[in-house]
Amino acid sequence: MNRRERTLNILGVLLVCGVWAAVVKPGGVFMPALSDVAGQFAALMKSGLLLKDTLASVARVLAGVGFATLVVMVLAVLAVIIKEFGFLLGGPVEILRPVPPLAWVPIAILIFGIGDAPAIAIVALGAFFPIWLGVQQGFSEIRLQHLLAARSFGATARIRLTDVVIPSVTPYAFHGLRLGLGLGWFCVVAAEMMGANSGLGYGVQLFSLNLELGKTYVYILAIGLLGAAMNYGMRASETWLFKWHRLSVLGDE
Amino acid sequence: MSNWLTLNAVGYSYGANTVFHGLTVQVPEDEHVLAIVGPSGIGKSTIVKVLAGHLSPSHGEVVVCGEKVLGPAPTRPVVFQDYNLFPWMTVLDNVVFGLKCAGVPVAERRRRGRALLARLCMDDTEKLLPSMLSGGMQQRVGIARALAVSPNCILMDEPFSALDNEMKESLCQDISSLAAEQNTRFVIITHDLTDAVFLGNRILTMKSARQALEYRIENPYHPRPIDFRYTKEFFAHIERVKAMLTGSNPSVIGEKYVLNCYHM
């Protein structure tokens, strides 16, 4: 993203805030005034509730995405060793993939009860698919020519793994991880709305039931801002880590 | 004199398709470069793959620099048409990849890699990624990567086909110098007769799956002067090789015909 784009992005945010401040007066039913939201933000920061809920949600996302990554890694290794295993897995994965992870929330609550576990499970489920597809794509992008060249130079199996296979797979796996993290964030909020007693999603549910509009908006905005920040951070590290990939495969610049 | 390259009745076929059959070639030690020419689709690349050990021949035996070919080996690396560098590694890491595989310590392989880059006039590129270089520069890295392991023989599969003329001529010049100063032998596949004549001590022209003719260029020795390209002899060689390929040369009879021609 160039500077011009970024400036316009920020300008857009300011514009929306400006319209909001100008149009919405205090005391509205559906939408609080911007000043009201800012005041609630300060209060929630001061009490430490916002930070506590944020940390709870972030921890669940990290746990879920981490678990999903681990499972993908184990399955990918198995699928590489036994080709049939990968195909065997393909069928169920394709059928479960279109199911919105949220459909599983009631079942997760039935199994795990109220608390951290159902949210983590839903995040793991949601994050699994993009990470799995990324890793799979990565393996299919390994070029036979690169492996042949490595063998020509007498590369051992270990060097072929560390210097050819892993570098070929990681850009795609990382891309999957970024999408998985985004989807995981999506899932955690929804899961917390139903099956938790902390977290940003829980807060949104609680405050809106209490008709505390200002606080509800603070939490909604926090969810959006944190999600955007995560995506931005992941994108930046992707660009930095896989510069070669952007240059040679994607043909950027 | 002994031969550095021996193909003894070598054939390669897959299914019912015979790519080539009964190919017998011997290249003596003092002929550093063997060029292989022929129309596209005739199986030139297959020969390189067989020499490299990426494919096993269906018949016959291949011996390169005293080694029977049984599989890929660092003694005869391949320079590929599309360079086939590792795009995630810097230029220097690409060049020293073979040394890493051979277990050469980091400091030593860097030193040798840098020296090679300097030899090919690319000192300032070591930290760059291959995709930041032009095609010709990338192919130089490919050649440096092959040279780094001090191989007996380098196999080149259409190494110039993606390069512009100027770059091609300068690379040909480099290869000719390397053939002279190092004890390295080259097998170069090309569809361009000017490259074959400029570089080859011996030119193998593939006419069909069962017919290949050989042509020898005794002089000049490597490194060949740039001016060689502009001599009457050079064009005469090209004409003769072309005639062998098209079969319009009445003096070429039978399976194999070695023309021992000329002095400059």
Coordinates of C-alpha atoms in Angstrom, one line a residue:
Chain A
M1 CA 0.0 0.0 0.0
N2 CA 1.5 3.3 -0.9
R3 CA 1.4 6.5 1.1
R4 CA -1.4 8.1 -0.9
E5 CA -3.7 5.1 -0.4
R6 CA -2.9 5.1 3.3
T7 CA -3.6 8.8 3.7
L8 CA -6.9 8.4 2.0
N9 CA -7.7 5.4 4.2
I10 CA -7.2 7.5 7.3
L11 CA -9.0 10.4 5.8
G12 CA -12.0 8.1 5.2
V13 CA -12.1 7.1 8.9
L14 CA -11.9 10.8 9.9
L15 CA -14.7 11.7 7.5
V16 CA -17.0 9.0 8.9
C17 CA -16.2 10.3 12.5
G18 CA -16.9 13.9 11.3
V19 CA -20.3 13.0 9.9
W20 CA -21.1 11.0 13.0
A21 CA -20.2 13.9 15.3
A22 CA -22.2 16.4 13.1
V23 CA -25.3 14.3 12.6
V24 CA -25.9 12.2 15.7
K25 CA -27.0 14.2 18.7
P26 CA -26.8 12.9 22.3
G27 CA -29.9 11.0 23.5
G28 CA -30.6 9.0 20.3
V29 CA -32.1 5.6 20.5
F30 CA -30.2 3.6 17.9
M31 CA -26.9 5.4 17.8
P32 CA -25.0 7.2 20.6
A33 CA -23.3 10.5 20.0
L34 CA -19.5 10.3 19.3
S35 CA -18.8 12.3 22.4
D36 CA -20.8 9.8 24.4
V37 CA -18.8 6.9 23.0
A38 CA -15.5 8.7 23.7
G39 CA -16.6 9.3 27.3
Q40 CA -17.6 5.6 27.8
F41 CA -14.3 4.6 26.3
A42 CA -12.4 6.6 28.8
A43 CA -14.5 5.2 31.7
L44 CA -14.0 1.6 30.5
M45 CA -10.3 2.1 30.1
K46 CA -10.1 3.5 33.6
S47 CA -12.0 0.7 35.2
G48 CA -9.8 -1.8 33.3
L49 CA -12.8 -3.7 32.0
L50 CA -12.1 -3.0 28.3
L51 CA -8.5 -4.2 28.7
K52 CA -9.6 -7.3 30.6
D53 CA -12.2 -8.3 27.9
T54 CA -9.8 -7.5 25.1
L55 CA -7.1 -9.8 26.6
A56 CA -9.6 -12.5 27.2
S57 CA -10.7 -12.4 23.5
V58 CA -7.1 -12.2 22.2
A59 CA -6.0 -15.1 24.3
R60 CA -8.8 -17.3 23.0
V61 CA -8.0 -16.4 19.4
L62 CA -4.3 -17.1 19.9
A63 CA -5.1 -20.4 21.6
G64 CA -7.6 -21.5 18.9
V65 CA -5.4 -20.5 16.0
G66 CA -2.4 -22.0 17.6
F67 CA -4.3 -25.3 18.1
A68 CA -5.6 -25.2 14.5
T69 CA -2.0 -24.6 13.2
L70 CA -0.7 -27.6 15.2
V71 CA -3.4 -29.9 13.9
V72 CA -2.8 -28.7 10.3
M73 CA 0.9 -29.4 10.7
V74 CA 0.4 -32.9 12.0
L75 CA -2.2 -33.6 9.2
A76 CA 0.0 -32.1 6.5
V77 CA 3.0 -34.2 7.6
L78 CA 0.8 -37.3 7.5
A79 CA -0.6 -36.4 4.1
V80 CA 2.9 -35.9 2.7
I81 CA 4.0 -39.3 4.0
I82 CA 0.8 -41.1 3.0
K83 CA -0.7 -39.6 -0.1
E84 CA -4.0 -41.5 0.3
F85 CA -4.5 -40.0 3.7
G86 CA -4.6 -36.5 2.2
F87 CA -7.2 -37.6 -0.3
L88 CA -9.2 -39.3 2.4
L89 CA -9.2 -36.1 4.4
G90 CA -10.2 -34.0 1.3
G91 CA -13.8 -35.2 1.2
P92 CA -14.9 -34.5 4.8
V93 CA -12.9 -31.2 4.7
E94 CA -14.7 -30.0 1.6
I95 CA -18.1 -30.8 3.2
L96 CA -17.4 -29.2 6.5
R97 CA -15.7 -26.1 5.1
P98 CA -18.9 -24.3 3.9
V99 CA -20.6 -24.7 7.3
P100 CA -20.3 -21.4 9.1
P101 CA -18.3 -22.1 12.3
L102 CA -21.1 -20.3 14.2
A103 CA -23.4 -23.2 13.5
W104 CA -21.3 -25.3 15.9
V105 CA -21.5 -22.8 18.8
P106 CA -24.5 -24.5 20.5
I107 CA -22.9 -27.9 20.1
A108 CA -19.6 -26.6 21.5
I109 CA -21.4 -25.1 24.5
L110 CA -23.2 -28.5 25.0
I111 CA -19.8 -30.3 25.0
F112 CA -17.6 -27.8 26.9
G113 CA -20.1 -25.7 28.9
I114 CA -19.8 -22.0 29.4
G115 CA -16.3 -20.5 29.5
D116 CA -13.1 -20.4 27.5
A117 CA -13.3 -23.8 25.9
P118 CA -16.2 -23.4 23.5
A119 CA -14.9 -20.1 22.1
I120 CA -11.4 -21.6 21.6
A121 CA -12.9 -24.6 19.9
I122 CA -15.0 -22.5 17.5
V123 CA -11.9 -20.3 16.7
A124 CA -9.9 -23.4 16.1
L125 CA -12.5 -24.8 13.8
G126 CA -12.9 -21.5 11.9
A127 CA -9.1 -21.0 11.5
F128 CA -8.4 -24.6 10.5
F129 CA -9.8 -24.4 7.0
P130 CA -7.9 -21.4 5.6
I131 CA -4.6 -22.6 7.3
W132 CA -5.1 -26.1 5.9
L133 CA -5.9 -24.8 2.4
G134 CA -2.8 -22.5 2.6
V135 CA -0.5 -25.3 3.5
Q136 CA -2.0 -27.6 0.8
Q137 CA -1.5 -24.9 -1.8
G138 CA 2.0 -24.4 -0.6
F139 CA 2.8 -28.1 -1.1
S140 CA 1.4 -28.0 -4.6
E141 CA 3.6 -25.0 -5.4
I142 CA 6.8 -26.9 -4.7
R143 CA 8.6 -27.1 -8.0
L144 CA 10.0 -30.4 -9.2
Q145 CA 12.7 -28.5 -11.0
H146 CA 13.9 -27.0 -7.7
L147 CA 14.1 -30.4 -6.1
L148 CA 15.9 -31.8 -9.1
A149 CA 18.4 -29.0 -9.0
A150 CA 18.9 -29.6 -5.3
R151 CA 19.5 -33.3 -5.9
S152 CA 21.9 -32.5 -8.7
F153 CA 24.0 -30.6 -6.1
G154 CA 23.9 -33.5 -3.8
A155 CA 21.5 -32.1 -1.3
T156 CA 20.6 -34.5 1.5
A157 CA 16.9 -35.1 2.4
R158 CA 17.4 -32.7 5.3
I159 CA 18.7 -29.8 3.1
R160 CA 16.0 -30.5 0.6
L161 CA 13.5 -30.0 3.4
T162 CA 15.0 -26.9 5.0
D163 CA 16.2 -25.2 1.9
V164 CA 13.6 -26.1 -0.7
V165 CA 10.4 -27.6 0.7
I166 CA 9.9 -25.3 3.7
P167 CA 10.8 -22.0 1.9
S168 CA 8.4 -23.0 -0.9
V169 CA 5.5 -23.8 1.4
T170 CA 5.8 -21.0 4.0
P171 CA 4.5 -18.1 2.0
Y172 CA 1.2 -19.9 1.3
A173 CA 1.0 -21.3 4.8
F174 CA 1.5 -17.8 6.2
H175 CA -1.2 -16.4 4.0
G176 CA -3.5 -19.1 5.3
L177 CA -2.5 -18.2 8.8
R178 CA -3.4 -14.5 8.2
L179 CA -6.8 -15.5 6.8
G180 CA -7.2 -18.0 9.7
L181 CA -6.5 -15.3 12.3
G182 CA -9.1 -13.0 10.7
L183 CA -11.7 -15.7 10.7
G184 CA -10.7 -16.7 14.2
W185 CA -11.3 -13.1 15.4
F186 CA -14.7 -13.2 13.7
C187 CA -15.5 -16.5 15.4
V188 CA -14.4 -15.5 18.9
V189 CA -16.8 -12.6 19.1
A190 CA -19.7 -14.7 18.0
A191 CA -18.9 -17.6 20.3
E192 CA -18.5 -15.2 23.3
M193 CA -21.9 -13.7 22.6
M194 CA -23.4 -17.1 23.5
G195 CA -21.1 -19.1 25.5
A196 CA -18.7 -17.0 27.7
N197 CA -18.7 -14.7 30.6
S198 CA -15.9 -12.4 29.5
G199 CA -14.5 -11.1 26.3
L200 CA -15.4 -8.4 23.8
G201 CA -18.3 -10.5 22.3
Y202 CA -19.7 -11.1 25.8
G203 CA -19.5 -7.3 26.4
V204 CA -21.4 -6.5 23.3
Q205 CA -24.1 -8.9 24.2
L206 CA -24.3 -7.7 27.8
F207 CA -24.3 -4.0 27.1
S208 CA -26.8 -4.1 24.3
L209 CA -29.2 -6.2 26.5
N210 CA -28.8 -3.5 29.2
L211 CA -29.4 -0.8 26.5
E212 CA -26.0 0.8 27.3
L213 CA -25.5 2.0 23.7
G214 CA -22.3 4.0 24.3
K215 CA -20.5 1.0 25.9
T216 CA -21.8 -1.4 23.1
Y217 CA -20.3 0.9 20.5
V218 CA -17.0 1.1 22.3
Y219 CA -16.8 -2.7 22.2
I220 CA -17.9 -2.9 18.6
L221 CA -15.3 -0.4 17.6
A222 CA -12.6 -2.2 19.7
I223 CA -13.4 -5.4 17.8
G224 CA -13.1 -3.7 14.4
L225 CA -9.9 -1.8 15.3
L226 CA -8.1 -4.8 16.8
G227 CA -9.1 -7.0 13.8
A228 CA -7.8 -4.4 11.4
A229 CA -4.6 -4.0 13.4
M230 CA -4.0 -7.7 13.4
N231 CA -4.5 -7.9 9.7
Y232 CA -2.3 -5.0 9.1
G233 CA 0.5 -6.5 11.2
M234 CA 0.2 -9.8 9.5
R235 CA 0.2 -8.2 6.1
A236 CA 3.3 -6.1 7.0
S237 CA 5.2 -9.2 8.2
E238 CA 4.1 -11.1 5.1
T239 CA 5.5 -8.4 2.9
W240 CA 8.7 -8.3 4.9
L241 CA 9.2 -12.1 5.4
F242 CA 8.4 -13.1 1.9
K243 CA 9.8 -10.4 -0.3
W244 CA 11.2 -13.0 -2.7
H245 CA 7.7 -14.4 -3.2
R246 CA 6.1 -11.1 -3.9
L247 CA 8.9 -10.3 -6.4
S248 CA 9.3 -13.6 -8.2
V249 CA 5.9 -15.3 -8.0
L250 CA 3.4 -12.5 -7.7
G251 CA 5.5 -10.3 -9.9
D252 CA 4.9 -7.2 -7.9
E253 CA 7.0 -4.0 -8.3
Chain B
M1 CA 43.7 -40.3 -25.8
S2 CA 40.9 -41.1 -23.3
N3 CA 37.4 -39.8 -23.6
W4 CA 35.7 -37.6 -21.0
L5 CA 32.3 -38.4 -22.4
T6 CA 31.1 -41.8 -23.6
L7 CA 27.6 -42.7 -24.6
N8 CA 27.5 -46.4 -25.6
A9 CA 24.4 -47.3 -27.6
V10 CA 22.3 -45.2 -25.4
G11 CA 18.5 -45.2 -25.9
Y12 CA 15.6 -43.6 -24.1
S13 CA 12.0 -44.4 -24.6
Y14 CA 8.8 -44.1 -22.6
G15 CA 6.0 -46.4 -23.5
A16 CA 6.0 -47.0 -27.2
N17 CA 7.8 -43.7 -27.8
T18 CA 11.5 -43.9 -28.7
V19 CA 13.1 -40.5 -28.1
F20 CA 16.5 -41.7 -29.3
H21 CA 18.1 -45.0 -29.9
G22 CA 21.5 -46.4 -30.3
L23 CA 23.3 -43.1 -29.6
T24 CA 27.0 -43.6 -29.5
V25 CA 29.3 -40.7 -28.9
Q26 CA 32.9 -40.4 -27.6
V27 CA 34.4 -37.0 -26.8
P28 CA 38.2 -37.0 -26.2
E29 CA 39.8 -35.1 -23.3
D30 CA 41.1 -32.2 -25.4
E31 CA 37.7 -31.3 -26.8
H32 CA 36.3 -29.3 -23.8
V33 CA 32.8 -28.5 -25.2
L34 CA 30.3 -30.7 -26.8
A35 CA 27.4 -28.9 -28.4
I36 CA 24.2 -30.7 -29.2
V37 CA 21.9 -29.2 -31.9
G38 CA 18.8 -30.3 -33.6
P39 CA 15.2 -29.2 -34.2
S40 CA 12.9 -28.8 -31.2
G41 CA 11.2 -31.9 -30.1
I42 CA 14.0 -34.2 -31.2
G43 CA 14.9 -35.0 -27.6
K44 CA 17.9 -32.8 -26.9
S45 CA 16.7 -32.0 -23.4
T46 CA 16.1 -35.7 -22.8
I47 CA 19.8 -36.3 -23.5
V48 CA 20.8 -33.7 -20.9
K49 CA 18.4 -35.3 -18.4
V50 CA 20.0 -38.7 -19.1
L51 CA 23.5 -37.2 -18.7
A52 CA 22.5 -35.5 -15.5
G53 CA 21.0 -38.7 -14.1
H54 CA 17.5 -37.2 -13.8
L55 CA 16.3 -39.9 -16.2
S56 CA 17.8 -43.4 -16.5
P57 CA 18.4 -44.5 -20.1
S58 CA 16.4 -47.5 -21.3
H59 CA 19.4 -49.0 -23.0
G60 CA 23.1 -48.5 -23.0
E61 CA 25.7 -46.9 -20.7
V62 CA 26.7 -43.3 -20.0
V63 CA 30.1 -42.4 -18.6
V64 CA 30.9 -38.8 -17.8
C65 CA 34.4 -37.9 -16.7
G66 CA 35.2 -41.4 -15.6
E67 CA 31.9 -41.8 -13.7
K68 CA 29.2 -44.1 -14.8
V69 CA 25.9 -42.2 -14.6
L70 CA 23.5 -43.8 -12.1
G71 CA 21.7 -40.8 -10.7
P72 CA 22.2 -37.0 -10.1
A73 CA 25.6 -36.1 -8.9
P74 CA 27.3 -32.8 -8.0
T75 CA 30.2 -33.7 -10.3
R76 CA 27.9 -32.8 -13.2
P77 CA 25.4 -30.0 -12.3
V78 CA 22.8 -28.7 -14.7
V79 CA 22.4 -25.1 -15.9
F80 CA 18.7 -24.8 -16.9
Q81 CA 17.0 -22.9 -19.6
D82 CA 14.8 -21.0 -17.2
Y83 CA 17.8 -20.6 -14.8
N84 CA 15.9 -22.5 -12.1
L85 CA 17.5 -20.5 -9.3
F86 CA 16.0 -20.7 -5.8
P87 CA 14.0 -17.4 -5.6
W88 CA 14.0 -17.3 -1.8
M89 CA 17.8 -17.3 -1.6
T90 CA 20.1 -14.3 -2.2
V91 CA 22.4 -14.5 -5.2
L92 CA 25.3 -15.5 -3.0
D93 CA 23.3 -18.3 -1.2
N94 CA 22.3 -19.6 -4.6
V95 CA 25.9 -19.7 -5.8
V96 CA 27.1 -21.5 -2.7
F97 CA 24.2 -24.0 -2.4
G98 CA 26.3 -26.8 -3.8
L99 CA 29.1 -26.1 -1.3
K100 CA 26.6 -26.1 1.5
C101 CA 25.4 -29.6 0.3
A102 CA 29.1 -30.6 0.2
G103 CA 29.5 -29.6 3.9
V104 CA 31.9 -26.7 3.2
P105 CA 31.9 -24.3 6.3
V106 CA 30.0 -21.1 6.0
A107 CA 33.0 -18.7 5.9
E108 CA 34.9 -20.7 3.3
R109 CA 31.9 -21.1 1.0
R110 CA 31.1 -17.4 1.2
R111 CA 34.7 -16.6 0.3
R112 CA 34.6 -18.9 -2.7
G113 CA 31.1 -17.7 -3.8
R114 CA 32.3 -14.1 -3.7
A115 CA 35.4 -15.0 -5.7
L116 CA 33.2 -16.6 -8.4
L117 CA 30.8 -13.7 -8.5
A118 CA 33.8 -11.4 -9.0
R119 CA 35.1 -13.6 -11.7
L120 CA 31.7 -13.2 -13.6
C121 CA 31.7 -9.4 -12.9
M122 CA 28.8 -9.6 -10.5
D123 CA 30.4 -8.6 -7.2
D124 CA 27.8 -6.1 -6.2
T125 CA 24.8 -8.5 -6.6
E126 CA 25.5 -11.0 -3.7
K127 CA 22.8 -9.6 -1.4
L128 CA 20.1 -9.3 -4.1
L129 CA 17.4 -11.8 -4.9
P130 CA 17.5 -13.5 -8.3
S131 CA 14.3 -11.9 -9.4
M132 CA 15.9 -8.4 -9.1
L133 CA 18.3 -9.4 -11.8
S134 CA 18.0 -9.4 -15.6
G135 CA 17.7 -12.7 -17.4
G136 CA 21.3 -12.7 -18.4
M137 CA 22.5 -11.9 -14.9
Q138 CA 20.3 -14.7 -13.5
Q139 CA 21.8 -17.2 -16.0
R140 CA 25.3 -16.0 -14.8
V141 CA 24.2 -16.9 -11.3
G142 CA 23.1 -20.3 -12.6
I143 CA 26.5 -20.8 -14.2
A144 CA 28.3 -19.6 -11.0
R145 CA 26.2 -22.0 -8.9
A146 CA 27.3 -24.9 -11.2
L147 CA 30.9 -23.8 -11.2
A148 CA 31.1 -23.4 -7.4
V149 CA 31.2 -27.1 -6.8
S150 CA 34.3 -27.4 -9.2
P151 CA 32.5 -30.0 -11.3
N152 CA 34.1 -32.2 -13.9
C153 CA 31.4 -31.3 -16.3
I154 CA 28.6 -28.8 -16.6
L155 CA 25.4 -29.7 -18.5
M156 CA 23.6 -26.8 -20.1
D157 CA 20.1 -27.1 -21.4
E158 CA 19.3 -24.2 -23.8
P159 CA 21.1 -21.8 -21.5
F160 CA 20.8 -18.8 -23.8
S161 CA 17.3 -19.2 -25.2
A162 CA 15.7 -16.5 -23.0
L163 CA 18.5 -14.0 -23.5
D164 CA 19.1 -11.2 -25.9
N165 CA 21.9 -11.4 -28.4
E166 CA 24.4 -9.2 -26.6
M167 CA 24.1 -11.0 -23.3
K168 CA 24.3 -14.3 -25.1
E169 CA 27.6 -13.4 -26.8
S170 CA 29.1 -12.2 -23.6
L171 CA 28.0 -15.4 -21.8
C172 CA 29.4 -17.5 -24.7
Q173 CA 32.7 -15.7 -24.2
D174 CA 32.7 -16.4 -20.5
I175 CA 32.0 -20.1 -21.1
S176 CA 34.8 -20.3 -23.6
S177 CA 37.2 -18.7 -21.1
L178 CA 36.1 -21.0 -18.4
A179 CA 36.5 -24.0 -20.6
A180 CA 40.1 -22.9 -21.2
E181 CA 41.1 -21.8 -17.6
Q182 CA 39.3 -24.5 -15.6
N183 CA 39.5 -28.1 -16.1
T184 CA 35.7 -28.1 -16.7
R185 CA 34.0 -29.8 -19.6
F186 CA 30.7 -28.5 -21.0
V187 CA 27.8 -30.2 -22.8
I188 CA 25.6 -27.4 -24.3
I189 CA 22.2 -28.0 -25.8
T190 CA 21.1 -25.3 -28.2
H191 CA 18.9 -24.8 -31.2
D192 CA 21.1 -21.9 -32.3
L193 CA 23.8 -23.0 -34.6
T194 CA 25.9 -19.8 -34.0
D195 CA 26.2 -20.7 -30.3
A196 CA 27.0 -24.3 -31.2
V197 CA 29.7 -23.4 -33.6
F198 CA 31.2 -20.7 -31.4
L199 CA 31.4 -22.9 -28.4
G200 CA 31.6 -26.5 -29.6
N201 CA 34.7 -28.4 -30.2
R202 CA 32.4 -31.1 -31.4
I203 CA 28.8 -30.7 -32.5
L204 CA 26.4 -33.5 -32.3
T205 CA 23.5 -32.9 -34.7
M206 CA 20.4 -34.8 -33.9
K207 CA 18.5 -35.6 -37.1
S208 CA 16.0 -38.2 -35.9
A209 CA 15.5 -40.7 -33.1
R210 CA 18.0 -43.0 -34.7
Q211 CA 20.4 -40.7 -36.5
A212 CA 22.9 -38.3 -35.2
L213 CA 25.9 -36.8 -37.0
E214 CA 29.0 -35.4 -35.5
Y215 CA 31.0 -32.4 -36.7
R216 CA 34.3 -31.3 -35.3
I217 CA 35.8 -27.8 -35.1
E218 CA 39.5 -28.2 -34.3
N219 CA 40.5 -24.6 -34.2
P220 CA 40.6 -22.1 -32.6
Y221 CA 41.2 -23.4 -29.1
H222 CA 39.4 -22.0 -26.1
P223 CA 39.2 -19.2 -25.2
R224 CA 37.9 -18.4 -28.6
P225 CA 38.4 -14.9 -29.8
I226 CA 35.3 -12.8 -30.3
D227 CA 36.3 -12.2 -33.8
F228 CA 35.8 -15.9 -34.6
R229 CA 32.2 -15.0 -34.9
Y230 CA 32.9 -12.8 -37.9
T231 CA 35.2 -15.0 -39.9
K232 CA 34.4 -16.7 -43.1
E233 CA 35.2 -20.0 -41.5
F234 CA 32.6 -19.5 -38.9
F235 CA 29.9 -19.0 -41.4
A236 CA 31.3 -22.0 -43.4
H237 CA 31.0 -24.1 -40.3
I238 CA 27.4 -23.0 -39.8
E239 CA 26.5 -23.8 -43.4
R240 CA 28.0 -27.3 -43.0
V241 CA 26.2 -28.0 -39.8
K242 CA 23.0 -26.7 -41.2
A243 CA 23.5 -28.9 -44.3
M244 CA 24.0 -31.9 -42.0
L245 CA 20.8 -31.1 -40.2
T246 CA 18.7 -30.6 -43.3
G247 CA 20.3 -33.6 -44.9
S248 CA 21.1 -31.7 -48.1
N249 CA 24.8 -32.4 -47.9
P250 CA 25.5 -35.1 -50.3
S251 CA 28.8 -36.1 -48.6
V252 CA 27.0 -37.1 -45.4
I253 CA 26.1 -40.7 -45.8
G254 CA 25.1 -43.3 -43.3
E255 CA 24.5 -43.4 -39.6
K256 CA 27.6 -41.4 -38.6
Y257 CA 29.9 -39.2 -40.3
V258 CA 32.7 -37.3 -38.8
L259 CA 34.0 -34.3 -40.7
N260 CA 37.4 -33.4 -39.7
C261 CA 37.7 -30.0 -41.0
Y262 CA 40.0 -27.2 -41.5
H263 CA 42.5 -25.0 -40.0
M264 CA 42.1 -21.3 -39.4

